[in-house]
Each structure stands twice: as C-alpha cells, then as structure tokens.
Coordinates of C-alpha atoms and ligand atoms in Angstrom, one line a residue:
X1 CA 95.4 223.4 309.3
X2 CA 91.6 222.7 309.2
X3 CA 90.3 221.9 312.6
X4 CA 87.1 220.8 314.4
X5 CA 87.1 221.9 318.0
X6 CA 90.1 224.0 319.2
X7 CA 93.1 222.9 317.1
X8 CA 92.2 219.2 316.7
X9 CA 92.9 218.4 313.0
X10 CA 89.6 217.5 311.3
X11 CA 91.0 214.3 309.7
X12 CA 92.1 212.8 313.1
X13 CA 89.6 210.3 314.5
X14 CA 90.7 210.2 318.1
X15 CA 88.3 210.6 320.9
X16 CA 90.2 212.8 323.3
X17 CA 89.1 212.7 326.9
X18 CA 88.0 216.0 328.4
X19 CA 90.8 216.9 331.0
X20 CA 93.7 216.2 328.7
X21 CA 92.0 217.6 325.6
X22 CA 92.0 221.2 324.4
X23 CA 88.3 222.0 324.8
X24 CA 88.5 223.1 328.4
X25 CA 92.2 224.2 328.4
X26 CA 93.9 225.6 325.4
X27 CA 97.2 226.9 326.9
X28 CA 100.1 224.4 327.2
X29 CA 100.6 222.9 330.6
X30 CA 104.0 223.6 332.0
X31 CA 105.0 220.9 334.5
X32 CA 107.2 222.1 337.3
X33 CA 109.7 219.4 338.4
X34 CA 111.2 221.0 341.5
X35 CA 112.0 224.2 339.6
X36 CA 112.6 222.7 336.2
X37 CA 109.8 223.6 333.8
X38 CA 108.8 221.2 331.0
X39 CA 106.5 222.4 328.3
X40 CA 107.9 225.9 327.7
X41 CA 110.4 227.1 325.1
X42 CA 113.3 225.2 326.7
X43 CA 113.8 221.5 325.7
X44 CA 114.6 219.7 328.9
X45 CA 117.2 217.0 328.8
X46 CA 116.8 214.1 331.2
X47 CA 119.8 211.8 331.5
X48 CA 121.2 209.1 333.7
X49 CA 121.5 205.3 333.9
X50 CA 118.8 202.8 333.4
X51 CA 119.1 201.6 337.0
X52 CA 120.8 202.9 340.1
X53 CA 123.5 200.3 340.6
X54 CA 126.0 201.7 343.2
X55 CA 126.9 205.0 344.8
X56 CA 129.9 205.4 342.5
X57 CA 127.9 204.6 339.4
X58 CA 125.0 207.1 340.1
X59 CA 127.3 209.8 341.6
X60 CA 129.8 209.7 338.7
X61 CA 127.2 209.6 336.0
X62 CA 125.1 212.4 337.6
X63 CA 128.2 214.7 338.0
X64 CA 129.1 214.2 334.3
X65 CA 125.6 214.8 332.9
X66 CA 124.9 217.9 334.9
X67 CA 128.1 219.4 333.5
X68 CA 126.9 218.8 330.0
X69 CA 123.5 220.4 330.5
X70 CA 121.1 217.7 331.7
X71 CA 118.4 219.3 333.9
X72 CA 116.9 216.1 335.5
X73 CA 118.6 212.9 336.6
X74 CA 117.0 209.6 335.8
X75 CA 117.7 206.2 337.5
X76 CA 115.4 203.3 338.3
X77 CA 115.4 201.9 341.9
X78 CA 112.6 199.5 341.1
X79 CA 113.1 197.9 337.7
X80 CA 110.6 196.1 335.5
X81 CA 112.8 193.3 334.2
X82 CA 111.6 190.6 331.8
X83 CA 113.5 187.9 333.7
X84 CA 113.1 187.3 337.5
X85 CA 116.8 186.4 337.6
X86 CA 117.9 189.8 336.3
X87 CA 118.9 192.7 338.6
X88 CA 115.7 194.0 340.1
X89 CA 117.0 197.4 341.4
X90 CA 118.4 198.7 344.7
X91 CA 114.9 199.7 346.0
X92 CA 114.9 202.2 348.9
X93 CA 118.7 202.3 349.0
X94 CA 118.7 203.4 345.4
X95 CA 116.1 206.1 346.2
X96 CA 118.4 207.4 349.0
X97 CA 121.4 207.6 346.6
X98 CA 119.3 209.5 344.1
X99 CA 118.3 212.0 346.8
X100 CA 121.9 212.4 348.0
X101 CA 123.3 213.1 344.5
X102 CA 120.3 215.4 343.8
X103 CA 121.3 217.5 346.7
X104 CA 124.9 217.7 345.5
X105 CA 124.2 218.4 341.8
X106 CA 120.9 220.3 342.2
X107 CA 119.3 217.9 339.6
X108 CA 115.7 216.9 340.3
X109 CA 115.2 213.2 340.0
X110 CA 112.8 211.0 338.0
X111 CA 112.4 207.3 339.1
X112 CA 109.9 204.6 338.3
X113 CA 107.1 203.3 340.5
X114 CA 105.7 199.9 339.6
X115 CA 103.3 199.0 342.4
X116 CA 100.5 200.9 344.3
X117 CA 102.2 199.8 347.6
X118 CA 105.3 201.8 346.7
X119 CA 103.7 205.0 345.6
X120 CA 104.0 206.7 349.0
X121 CA 107.7 205.8 349.4
X122 CA 108.7 206.6 345.8
X123 CA 106.9 210.0 345.9
X124 CA 108.7 210.9 349.1
X125 CA 112.1 210.7 347.3
X126 CA 111.2 211.5 343.7
X127 CA 110.7 214.9 342.1
X128 CA 109.0 213.3 339.2
X129 CA 107.3 209.9 339.4
X130 CA 107.6 207.6 336.4
X131 CA 104.9 205.1 335.3
X132 CA 106.6 202.7 332.9
X133 CA 105.4 201.4 329.6
X134 CA 104.4 198.1 331.1
X135 CA 102.1 199.8 333.6
X136 CA 100.5 202.4 331.3
X137 CA 97.1 200.7 331.8
X138 CA 97.6 199.6 335.4
X139 CA 94.5 201.6 336.4
X140 CA 94.9 201.3 340.2
X141 CA 98.5 202.6 339.9
X142 CA 97.3 205.5 337.7
X143 CA 94.7 206.4 340.3
X144 CA 97.3 206.2 343.1
X145 CA 99.9 208.5 341.3
X146 CA 97.0 210.8 340.6
X147 CA 96.8 211.3 344.3
X148 CA 100.5 211.3 345.1
X149 CA 101.2 215.0 345.1
X150 CA 104.2 214.8 342.7
X151 CA 104.4 215.4 338.9
X152 CA 104.1 212.2 336.9
X153 CA 105.8 211.1 333.7
X154 CA 103.6 208.5 332.0
X155 CA 105.3 206.4 329.4
X156 CA 103.3 205.1 326.4
X157 CA 102.5 201.4 326.5
X158 CA 104.4 199.5 323.9
X159 CA 101.2 198.4 322.3
X160 CA 99.0 201.5 323.1
X161 CA 97.2 203.6 320.7
X162 CA 97.2 207.4 321.1
X163 CA 93.7 207.2 322.4
X164 CA 94.6 204.6 325.0
X165 CA 97.6 206.7 326.0
X166 CA 95.5 209.8 326.4
X167 CA 92.9 207.9 328.5
X168 CA 95.6 206.6 330.8
X169 CA 96.8 210.2 331.3
X170 CA 93.1 211.2 331.9
X171 CA 93.0 208.8 334.9
X172 CA 95.8 210.7 336.5
X173 CA 94.3 214.1 335.9
X174 CA 90.9 212.8 337.0
X175 CA 92.3 211.8 340.3
X176 CA 93.5 215.3 341.0
X177 CA 97.0 215.6 339.4
X178 CA 97.3 217.9 336.4
X179 CA 101.2 217.8 336.5
X180 CA 101.5 215.0 333.8
X181 CA 104.2 214.6 331.2
X182 CA 103.6 212.1 328.3
X183 CA 106.6 210.1 327.1
X184 CA 106.9 208.3 323.7
X185 CA 109.3 205.3 324.1
X186 CA 108.6 203.2 321.0
X187 CA 106.1 200.6 320.0
X188 CA 106.4 196.8 319.5
X189 CA 106.1 196.1 315.8
X190 CA 107.1 193.4 313.3
X191 CA 110.5 195.1 313.1
X192 CA 113.3 193.2 314.8
X193 CA 116.4 195.4 313.9
X194 CA 115.5 197.8 316.7
X195 CA 114.2 197.1 320.2
X196 CA 111.1 199.1 319.5
X197 CA 109.8 201.3 316.7
X198 CA 110.1 204.9 317.9
X199 CA 106.8 206.6 316.9
X200 CA 108.0 210.2 316.4
X201 CA 104.7 211.0 314.7
X202 CA 103.2 210.7 318.1
X203 CA 104.9 214.0 319.0
X204 CA 103.1 216.4 316.7
X205 CA 99.9 214.3 317.1
X206 CA 99.9 214.6 320.9
X207 CA 100.9 218.2 320.7
X208 CA 97.8 218.8 318.6
X209 CA 95.4 216.8 320.8
X210 CA 96.5 217.7 324.3
X211 CA 98.0 220.6 326.4
X212 CA 100.3 218.2 328.1
X213 CA 104.1 218.3 327.5
X214 CA 105.6 215.5 325.4
X215 CA 109.0 213.8 326.1
X216 CA 110.8 211.3 323.8
X217 CA 113.0 208.4 325.0
X218 CA 115.2 207.3 322.1
X219 CA 117.1 204.9 324.3
X220 CA 114.3 202.4 324.8
X221 CA 112.8 203.5 321.5
X222 CA 115.8 202.1 319.5
X223 CA 117.8 199.8 321.8
X224 CA 121.0 200.9 320.1
X225 CA 123.5 203.4 321.5
X226 CA 124.4 204.6 318.0
X227 CA 120.8 205.4 317.2
X228 CA 120.1 207.5 320.3
X229 CA 121.7 210.6 318.9
X230 CA 120.0 210.7 315.5
X231 CA 116.6 210.0 317.0
X232 CA 117.1 212.5 319.8
X233 CA 117.8 215.2 317.2
X234 CA 114.8 214.1 315.2
X235 CA 112.7 214.3 318.3
X236 CA 113.7 217.9 319.0
X237 CA 113.0 218.7 315.4
X238 CA 109.4 217.4 315.6
X239 CA 108.6 219.4 318.7
X240 CA 109.4 217.3 321.8
X241 CA 109.5 219.3 325.0
X242 CA 112.1 217.0 326.5
X243 CA 114.4 214.1 325.7
X244 CA 115.1 211.3 328.2
X245 CA 118.3 209.3 327.5
X246 CA 120.2 206.6 329.3
X247 CA 123.8 207.6 330.1
X248 CA 126.2 205.4 332.1
X249 CA 129.7 206.3 333.3
X250 CA 130.9 202.8 332.2
X251 CA 128.2 201.2 329.9
X252 CA 130.3 198.1 329.5
X253 CA 129.7 197.1 333.2
X254 CA 126.1 198.2 333.4
X255 CA 123.7 195.8 335.0
X256 CA 120.9 196.9 332.8
X257 CA 120.7 198.4 329.2
X258 CA 124.4 199.1 328.8
X259 CA 124.1 198.5 325.1
X260 CA 121.8 201.4 324.6
X261 CA 123.4 203.7 327.1
X262 CA 125.5 206.7 326.0
X263 CA 129.0 207.2 327.4
X264 CA 129.6 210.5 329.0
X265 CA 131.7 211.5 325.9
X266 CA 128.9 210.7 323.5
X267 CA 126.4 212.5 325.6
X268 CA 128.7 215.6 325.7
X269 CA 129.0 215.6 321.9
X270 CA 125.3 215.0 321.4
X271 CA 124.3 218.0 323.6
X272 CA 126.3 220.3 321.3
X273 CA 124.2 219.0 318.3
X274 CA 120.9 219.1 320.2
X275 CA 121.4 222.8 321.0
X276 CA 121.8 223.5 317.3
X277 CA 118.7 221.6 316.3
X278 CA 116.7 223.3 319.1
X279 CA 117.8 226.7 317.8
X280 CA 116.7 225.8 314.3
X281 CA 113.2 225.0 315.4
X282 CA 112.8 228.1 317.7
X283 CA 113.6 226.3 321.0
X284 CA 116.5 226.4 323.4
X285 CA 118.6 224.0 325.4
X286 CA 120.6 225.8 328.1
Ligands
PEP1 C1 112.7 203.1 331.9 O1 112.6 204.2 331.4 O2 113.5 202.8 332.9 C2 112.0 202.0 331.4 C3 111.9 200.8 332.0 O3 111.3 202.2 330.2 P1 110.0 201.6 329.6 O4 109.0 201.6 330.7 O5 109.7 202.6 328.5 O6 110.3 200.3 329.1
MN2 MN1 116.5 200.9 330.5

C-alpha cells in the first residue's frame, strides 16, 4: 500500500488529529479493561442485554455469556430512549447489579454515561465507560470522560464521518485519557430494511488511520437478531478487535431491543463460528 506519513494510505483525504493519529505513536494501543486487553491478537467479545432490567435478568444473562466465552459484560443503566415514555433504565440500582454480577462472574462491565453530572458515579462502578452514538459530539461529556480515570468506549455518531469520529476521540485523549476504544455501530442512511447501515469499511479505515482499537456492534448496526451473526463474522474477518452484541436470557420479554438481542443458544452457536473466523484471519477468541 502506498502511504504518505506512517501508514496512512495516500488516497485517503482524512485530516487525522495528532493524538489519535500514527505520526506520534505507531504501535497499536492496547486498552486494559480491568485485566481484559483489547487491541492485541485476541478478539474480545462483549455481550449482555441492552439495558439492566432486573437482578434475575442481568444475573442469568451474565452467567450464560461468560460460559460461552464473553470477556466483558454490557448493560445500560442510563438509557438514551427516543421516547420519554419508554423504560429509561435502572440508574444507580442497575450499576450496583452490574458490579455484583461482575464480582461473581469475573467479567468487567461496560455501561453508558449520558450526562456530565453522572460521569463520577458511572466511572465508580464501570470498568469501561461507554459514550453512546447520540453523544459522540457532546463535547463537555467527552472532556469529562477524558478526566474520569477509566477506559472509554466511544461509539460512532450515526451521522458522523470518520474525521468527526476521530476528532471526538481526540477530545478524550487531549483531556488526559489514552485508553480509548472506537466502536462502529452503523450509520443512518436512506435504507429502511435495517435499523442502521453497518459501515464495516470503517474498520480497515480506522485501523489504518489510528492506533486505537476498533470494536463493532452488529446489534444496533442491523436491528435484526438474524443479521447479528453474519455481520459479527464479517466484522472479525475485516479486522475488528472486539465485537459487542446484545444477548438477553429471554428476548421476548426484554424492555429494550429484544428484537435484535440474541438468545443464549444463538450466542453459544455464534461463538463457535466466530472462533473459526478469527483463526482464519490470524486472531484468536478464547
Ligand atoms: C447501546 O449500545 O446501548 C446503545 C444505546 O447504542 P448506540 O449508542 O450505538 O445507539
Ligand atoms: Mn440496545
């Protein structure tokens, strides 16, 4: 591949900001999420429900995904819902349940923070703090998570270009936090058959422009349970460092995103396939 500086392909016209770019730092950043490394040879599987809904729900789901090889547990306690009448999340009670099941299973937890006023509290409980798609350009929030002392997973805005995405990440690094993971979760396009259009081309692009690890979320990226597996496999094939998927012990009674959540059985089957794909591209999933 012909390149200009470092390994940025010559035909790519993206202005990459300095801290996330490859001029100053060429080696891949490995983000350590309470002992789980993202950005090395292992593809890290993050699984769990969209939202923490009850003790039984998060405990049963966590126990099942850890058995199948998930390395990090997801679950929202503060949920960005389109309607004010939808379930908004269990808030601090949800964070406590996540902590409790994390102790039992050994799984570090990732959970979303939506508001600068919650950063301190969420960072106290979370091993990895998530900034959601809707907040990718909430600059005060980016500054605050830059100072929170925990690794951050930044989800790509549903209308954000690669350059805007990288600048949002730059905010976090600029405020003192170099433990940043980028997450592709689909774009809003003219297509209506899927919830979003999952931009898997973002993976090799980002991997060539930045040293930060890249995770793919095929659940929000497609909005269809049956499409999560195929797109997760494709994401591993194009070089993702991790896959984040919604799994619910009983998706039919989920308060949020049940239609795109895998059942424990489907997750179990998919993990077998993902290990094969990882092996085929020189990666591992343990
Ligand atoms: C989520 O992962 O819980 C979520 C709300 O996703 P996004 O911000 O990508 O819509
Ligand atoms: Mn969801």
